[in-house]
Coordinates of C-alpha atoms in Angstrom, one line a residue:
M274 CA -11.0 27.1 -17.6
T275 CA -11.4 23.5 -18.6
D276 CA -11.2 20.7 -15.9
E277 CA -9.0 19.2 -18.2
N278 CA -6.6 21.4 -17.4
R279 CA -7.2 21.4 -13.9
G280 CA -3.5 20.3 -12.4
P281 CA -2.5 17.4 -10.4
R282 CA -4.4 15.2 -12.1
R283 CA -2.4 13.8 -15.1
E284 CA 0.5 16.4 -14.2
G285 CA 1.7 13.2 -13.3
G286 CA 1.0 10.4 -14.9
R287 CA -2.1 7.7 -14.9
D288 CA -4.9 7.6 -12.5
E289 CA -3.5 9.1 -9.6
S290 CA -6.3 8.7 -7.2
R291 CA -5.8 5.0 -7.6
R292 CA -2.4 4.8 -5.8
G293 CA -3.1 8.0 -3.6
S294 CA -0.3 10.0 -3.9
S295 CA -1.1 13.3 -5.6
G296 CA -2.6 14.7 -7.8
R297 CA -7.0 14.7 -7.4
G298 CA -7.2 12.1 -10.0
G299 CA -10.1 9.9 -8.6
A300 CA -13.2 10.8 -10.4
S301 CA -12.6 12.1 -13.8
R302 CA -11.0 10.9 -16.9
G303 CA -8.7 13.8 -18.2
R304 CA -5.3 14.9 -18.8
D305 CA -3.7 15.9 -15.6
A306 CA 0.5 16.3 -14.9
S307 CA 1.8 13.9 -12.2
G308 CA 0.0 10.8 -13.3
R309 CA -0.5 8.8 -9.4
G310 CA -3.3 8.9 -6.8
P311 CA -3.6 8.9 -3.0
R312 CA -0.7 8.2 -2.0
G313 CA -1.0 4.2 -0.2
A314 CA -4.5 4.6 -0.3
G315 CA -4.2 0.9 -2.2
R316 CA -1.0 -0.4 -1.2
P317 CA -1.0 -0.1 3.2
Q318 CA 2.6 -2.0 3.2
R319 CA 4.1 1.1 1.2
D320 CA 4.5 3.7 3.2
E321 CA 4.8 3.1 7.0
R322 CA 4.1 6.6 8.0
R323 CA 0.4 7.3 6.4
G324 CA -0.9 3.0 6.5
G325 CA -1.5 4.0 2.5
A326 CA -2.6 6.9 1.6
G327 CA -1.6 10.2 -1.0
P328 CA -2.3 13.3 -3.2
R329 CA -4.4 13.2 -6.3
R330 CA -2.8 12.2 -9.1
D331 CA -1.7 15.3 -10.7
G332 CA 0.0 14.1 -13.7
G333 CA -2.2 11.2 -14.9
R334 CA -5.8 11.0 -16.5
D335 CA -8.4 13.4 -14.5
D336 CA -9.7 11.5 -12.4
R337 CA -11.3 14.3 -10.6
R338 CA -14.9 15.3 -10.4
E339 CA -15.7 18.5 -8.8
G340 CA -16.7 18.2 -5.1
G341 CA -18.9 20.2 -3.3
G342 CA -20.5 20.3 0.0
R343 CA -18.8 22.2 2.6
D344 CA -15.9 20.3 4.5
G345 CA -17.4 19.5 7.5
A346 CA -17.0 16.2 7.4
G347 CA -15.2 14.4 11.0
R348 CA -17.0 17.7 13.1
D349 CA -17.6 15.1 16.3
D350 CA -14.0 13.4 15.6
R351 CA -12.9 14.4 19.2
R352 CA -15.2 12.1 20.8
E353 CA -14.3 8.2 20.5
F354 CA -16.7 7.1 17.8
G355 CA -19.9 5.6 19.1
A356 CA -18.8 7.3 23.2
R357 CA -22.6 8.3 24.6
D358 CA -22.5 11.9 25.0
D359 CA -22.9 11.2 29.2
R360 CA -23.4 15.0 29.6
G361 CA -27.0 15.6 28.7
S362 CA -28.4 18.7 28.3
R363 CA -27.4 21.3 31.2
G364 CA -31.2 22.6 31.5
G365 CA -32.7 19.4 31.1
G366 CA -30.4 17.3 33.8
R367 CA -30.4 20.6 36.6
S368 CA -34.0 21.0 36.8
D369 CA -34.9 17.4 36.7
R370 CA -32.1 17.3 40.0
R371 CA -34.0 20.5 41.6
D372 CA -37.5 18.8 41.0
D373 CA -36.6 15.2 42.3
R374 CA -35.3 17.3 45.2
R375 CA -38.1 18.7 46.1
D376 CA -40.3 15.8 46.1
G377 CA -38.0 13.1 46.6
G378 CA -37.5 13.5 50.3
R379 CA -40.6 13.7 51.5
P380 CA -42.4 10.7 52.5
A381 CA -45.4 10.2 49.8
R382 CA -49.7 11.0 51.1
D383 CA -50.0 7.6 51.3
G384 CA -47.5 6.2 53.4
G385 CA -44.9 4.9 51.0
R386 CA -41.4 4.6 50.4
P387 CA -40.4 8.6 49.5
T388 CA -39.8 9.1 45.1
R389 CA -36.5 8.6 44.0
G390 CA -36.9 9.7 40.4
G391 CA -34.6 12.5 40.6
A392 CA -31.0 9.3 40.7
D393 CA -32.9 7.1 38.6
R394 CA -34.2 9.8 35.9
D395 CA -31.1 10.8 35.6
R396 CA -29.2 7.3 35.1
E397 CA -31.8 7.0 32.1
Q398 CA -30.8 10.4 30.7
R399 CA -27.1 8.9 30.4
G400 CA -27.9 6.0 29.1
G401 CA -26.8 4.0 32.3
S402 CA -29.8 2.1 32.8
R403 CA -28.9 -1.9 31.8
L404 CA -32.6 -2.2 31.1
A405 CA -31.8 0.7 28.2
P406 CA -32.0 -0.8 24.8
K407 CA -28.8 -0.5 22.6
S408 CA -28.5 1.0 19.2
P409 CA -28.6 -1.4 16.6
R410 CA -25.1 -2.3 15.0
L411 CA -25.0 -1.7 11.4
P412 CA -24.3 -4.7 8.9
E413 CA -20.5 -4.7 8.5
P414 CA -19.6 -6.0 4.8
R415 CA -18.1 -9.4 4.7
I416 CA -13.9 -10.2 4.8
P417 CA -12.9 -12.6 2.8
D418 CA -11.4 -15.7 3.5
G419 CA -7.4 -15.1 4.1
V420 CA -7.3 -11.4 4.5
T421 CA -6.2 -11.4 8.4
G422 CA -5.0 -8.0 8.9
K423 CA -1.9 -8.5 9.7
E424 CA -1.4 -7.1 6.0
L425 CA -0.5 -3.5 7.3
D426 CA 2.0 -1.7 7.9
R427 CA 3.5 -2.0 12.0
S428 CA 3.0 1.4 12.1
V429 CA -0.9 1.3 11.7
H430 CA -1.0 -1.9 14.1
Q431 CA 0.5 0.9 16.9
Q432 CA -1.6 3.0 16.1
L433 CA -4.7 -0.2 17.0
R434 CA -2.9 -0.7 20.0
T435 CA -5.4 1.6 21.5
L436 CA -8.3 -0.9 20.4
S437 CA -9.5 -4.3 22.4
K438 CA -7.7 -7.1 20.5
E439 CA -10.8 -8.4 18.7
N440 CA -11.8 -4.9 17.7
A441 CA -8.5 -4.1 16.4
E442 CA -8.2 -7.0 14.6
G443 CA -11.3 -6.5 12.3
V444 CA -10.7 -3.0 12.2
A445 CA -7.3 -3.9 10.4
Q446 CA -9.4 -6.7 8.3
H447 CA -11.2 -3.8 7.2
L448 CA -7.9 -1.0 6.4
V449 CA -6.9 -4.1 4.4
M450 CA -10.1 -4.2 2.4
V451 CA -10.0 -0.6 1.9
A452 CA -6.4 -0.6 0.4
A453 CA -6.9 -3.8 -1.9
L454 CA -10.5 -2.2 -3.5
L455 CA -9.3 0.9 -4.3
E456 CA -6.4 -1.2 -6.3
A457 CA -9.0 -2.1 -7.9
D458 CA -11.1 0.5 -8.4
E459 CA -14.3 -0.9 -6.3
V460 CA -14.2 2.6 -4.4
E461 CA -18.6 1.7 -2.9
A462 CA -17.1 -1.7 -1.7
A463 CA -14.0 0.7 -0.3
M464 CA -16.1 2.9 0.9
A465 CA -18.3 0.6 3.1
H466 CA -15.0 -0.9 5.2
A467 CA -13.9 2.2 5.2
E468 CA -17.0 3.6 6.7
T469 CA -17.4 0.6 8.7
A470 CA -13.5 1.0 10.1
V471 CA -14.5 4.5 10.9
R472 CA -17.3 3.3 13.4
R473 CA -15.4 0.6 15.4
A474 CA -12.0 3.2 15.2
G475 CA -13.0 6.7 15.1
R476 CA -9.6 8.3 17.0
V477 CA -7.3 6.0 15.3
P478 CA -5.5 8.1 12.5
A479 CA -5.4 5.7 9.8
A480 CA -9.3 4.5 9.7
R481 CA -10.1 8.6 9.3
E482 CA -6.9 8.4 6.3
A483 CA -8.3 5.7 4.7
L484 CA -12.3 7.4 4.9
G485 CA -10.6 10.5 3.8
M486 CA -8.6 8.6 0.9
V487 CA -12.0 6.9 -0.6
A488 CA -14.2 10.2 -0.2
Y489 CA -10.8 11.7 -2.3
R490 CA -10.9 9.0 -4.5
T491 CA -14.8 9.8 -5.4
G492 CA -14.4 13.2 -5.9
D493 CA -16.3 14.2 -2.6
F494 CA -13.6 16.9 -1.6
A495 CA -15.5 18.0 1.1
R496 CA -15.7 14.9 3.0
A497 CA -12.2 13.6 2.1
L498 CA -10.7 17.6 3.3
G499 CA -12.6 16.6 6.6
E500 CA -11.1 13.1 7.1
F501 CA -7.7 14.7 6.7
R502 CA -8.0 17.5 8.6
T503 CA -9.2 15.1 11.3
V504 CA -6.1 12.6 10.7
R505 CA -3.9 15.6 10.8
R506 CA -5.6 17.4 14.3
I507 CA -5.2 13.4 16.2
S508 CA -2.2 12.5 14.7
G509 CA 0.2 15.8 14.4
S510 CA 1.3 14.6 11.4
D511 CA 1.3 16.5 8.1
H512 CA 2.1 14.4 5.6
L513 CA -1.3 14.8 3.9
L514 CA -1.1 18.2 3.7
P515 CA -0.1 17.8 -0.4
L516 CA -4.0 16.2 -0.7
M517 CA -5.3 19.0 1.5
V518 CA -4.1 21.3 -0.8
D519 CA -5.5 19.2 -3.5
C520 CA -8.9 18.9 -2.2
E521 CA -9.2 22.7 -1.4
R522 CA -8.8 23.2 -5.3
G523 CA -11.1 20.4 -6.3
L524 CA -13.7 22.7 -4.3
G525 CA -12.4 25.7 -6.5
R526 CA -11.2 27.3 -3.3
H527 CA -7.8 28.4 -5.3
E528 CA -6.5 31.1 -3.1
R529 CA -6.9 29.4 0.0
A530 CA -5.1 26.2 -1.4
L531 CA -1.8 28.4 -2.0
D532 CA -2.2 29.8 1.3
L533 CA -2.2 26.5 2.9
A534 CA 0.8 25.6 0.2
Q535 CA 3.1 28.3 1.3
S536 CA 1.8 27.7 5.7
P537 CA 5.6 27.3 7.2
E538 CA 4.1 23.6 7.5
A539 CA 4.8 23.1 3.7
K540 CA 8.1 24.5 3.8
R541 CA 8.7 21.6 6.4
L542 CA 7.3 18.8 4.5
P543 CA 9.9 16.0 3.4
A544 CA 11.5 15.9 0.3
Q545 CA 8.8 13.3 -1.1
E546 CA 5.8 14.9 -0.2
K547 CA 7.1 18.2 -1.6
V548 CA 7.1 16.7 -4.8
E549 CA 3.7 16.1 -4.3
L550 CA 2.9 19.1 -3.3
A551 CA 4.9 21.2 -6.2
I552 CA 2.6 19.3 -8.6
V553 CA -0.7 20.0 -7.2
V554 CA 0.7 24.0 -7.1
S555 CA 1.3 23.0 -10.8
G556 CA -2.1 22.5 -11.2
I557 CA -3.4 24.9 -9.4
R558 CA -1.6 28.1 -11.5
R559 CA -2.5 25.9 -14.7
D560 CA -6.8 26.1 -13.1
L561 CA -6.1 29.7 -13.1
G562 CA -4.8 30.1 -16.6
Q563 CA -0.6 31.2 -15.5
V564 CA 1.0 28.4 -17.6
D565 CA 4.1 29.9 -17.2
A566 CA 3.8 30.4 -13.1
A567 CA 2.4 26.7 -13.6
L568 CA 6.1 25.2 -14.9
V569 CA 8.2 27.3 -12.3
A570 CA 6.4 25.8 -9.7
L571 CA 8.0 22.5 -10.7
Q572 CA 11.7 24.0 -10.7
I573 CA 12.3 22.0 -7.6
P574 CA 15.5 20.6 -6.5
Q575 CA 13.8 16.9 -7.1
L576 CA 13.0 17.7 -10.8
K577 CA 17.2 17.3 -11.7
K578 CA 16.7 13.4 -10.0
S579 CA 16.0 10.6 -12.5
N580 CA 13.6 9.3 -10.1
Q581 CA 10.7 11.1 -10.4
P582 CA 8.7 10.3 -13.3
R583 CA 5.5 12.2 -11.7
L584 CA 7.6 15.2 -11.5
A585 CA 8.9 14.9 -14.9
Y586 CA 6.0 13.8 -16.8
A587 CA 4.1 17.1 -15.0
Y588 CA 6.9 19.2 -16.6
A589 CA 6.6 17.6 -20.0
D590 CA 2.3 18.3 -19.7
T591 CA 3.2 22.0 -18.8
L592 CA 6.2 23.0 -21.6
L593 CA 3.0 21.1 -23.7
G594 CA 0.7 23.3 -22.7
L595 CA 3.3 26.4 -23.7
G596 CA 4.2 25.4 -27.3
R597 CA 7.4 23.7 -26.1
T598 CA 6.9 20.5 -27.9
A599 CA 10.5 19.2 -28.1
E600 CA 11.3 20.2 -25.3
A601 CA 7.7 18.2 -24.2
R602 CA 9.1 15.4 -25.9
E603 CA 12.2 15.0 -24.0
W604 CA 11.2 15.2 -21.0
F605 CA 8.1 12.8 -21.2
E606 CA 11.1 10.6 -22.4
R607 CA 12.9 11.0 -19.0
A608 CA 9.3 10.1 -17.0
A609 CA 9.0 6.8 -19.6
E610 CA 12.6 6.1 -18.7
A611 CA 11.9 6.5 -14.9
D612 CA 8.5 5.0 -14.8
T613 CA 9.6 1.6 -13.6
E614 CA 5.9 0.7 -11.9
Y615 CA 3.9 2.3 -14.2
E616 CA 2.6 5.6 -12.2
T617 CA 2.1 7.5 -15.5
D618 CA 1.5 7.0 -19.1
A619 CA 4.3 8.2 -20.7
V620 CA 4.9 5.7 -23.1
E621 CA 1.6 6.8 -24.6
R622 CA 1.9 10.5 -24.5
L623 CA 4.7 9.7 -26.7
E624 CA 3.6 7.5 -29.0
E625 CA 0.6 10.3 -29.0
L626 CA 3.4 13.2 -29.6
D627 CA 5.3 10.5 -32.5
G628 CA 1.7 10.0 -34.3
V629 CA 1.4 6.4 -33.4
S630 CA -1.4 4.6 -31.7
M631 CA -2.1 1.1 -30.6
T632 CA -4.6 1.1 -33.2
D633 CA -1.9 1.7 -35.5
L634 CA 0.5 -0.7 -34.6
L635 CA -2.7 -3.3 -34.2
D636 CA -3.5 -3.0 -37.9
G637 CA 0.2 -3.2 -39.1
A638 CA -0.1 -6.6 -37.1
D639 CA -2.7 -7.6 -38.8
E640 CA -1.7 -7.0 -42.3
E641 CA 1.5 -9.0 -41.5
D642 CA -0.8 -11.7 -40.2
E643 CA -2.9 -11.8 -43.4
G644 CA 0.2 -12.1 -45.6
G645 CA 1.5 -14.6 -44.0
D646 CA -1.7 -16.6 -44.3
E647 CA -1.7 -16.0 -48.0

């Protein structure tokens, strides 16, 4: 099964990873069935619940890359980023105190004061000494003039209230840059800002989600999945579940992806999240060669609505995979009519079906110009 037939990516239209909505999109170039990308990733003001993120592009060109590695990112998210582990190692700390009690309470043989190594040594081990050198801060990417951080959704600013005023402002600026750079397809630069935001605000869900979205966009599904799991744990929200399913898919764990898609949490998702999830599940079925099941996965109540271009696109693409070309053309038309924000490439797909290409149109225009010159 080739990567191009996987699913949610072109299962909706254009590169989904750009938008952050659903579908894997973001890493390779193929056709998927939905046409968008991590929802919210590039437009922080769109979705107040997220602050900017969403599933792959299961309906647009295939931007996925094969992900790899273990999904262990965010393993130490339970602690505030940068917080020191004051516990020290149990064995070392206790034995030091024991030794100090033995020696510290007795006068020194030379008549000096009793030794007090235990308390001081413990403090140094815990990083409590004022003289202990601080870890150097990593250089942070520059924030362009005019970026204030106020561009973010109110919901994200609510999350940032746990930080100091100065830190909250800086993190907000970096999150704005992540969104803008993803929109501009400058993924490496977006990664630098996302990692900076997480270093400064490791327990803020929006920061972890931003890093996950960039990782998802690059095709690093293991890291993305780890970040999305962290967001889910610290926020209690399941809104990234379609993306998590898609990450499992990107890692080749189709059965695990389907189990997650059928979980009780998935059944409680809002309507739009169910659309994204259906597109991803359809793509998984196509990965497995189950094209009929892929079509059934898309037959949800929202398919009857006229405001779901990516879902219509995914349905059209799946019909085409079944050889039902006439029906596919009808659904591509529906997708094109509904696609007022150009989330999909439904118009181009229609031109392909009709045997028309932009090259043909441009050639015709050139011939007319030459005729006019004569």
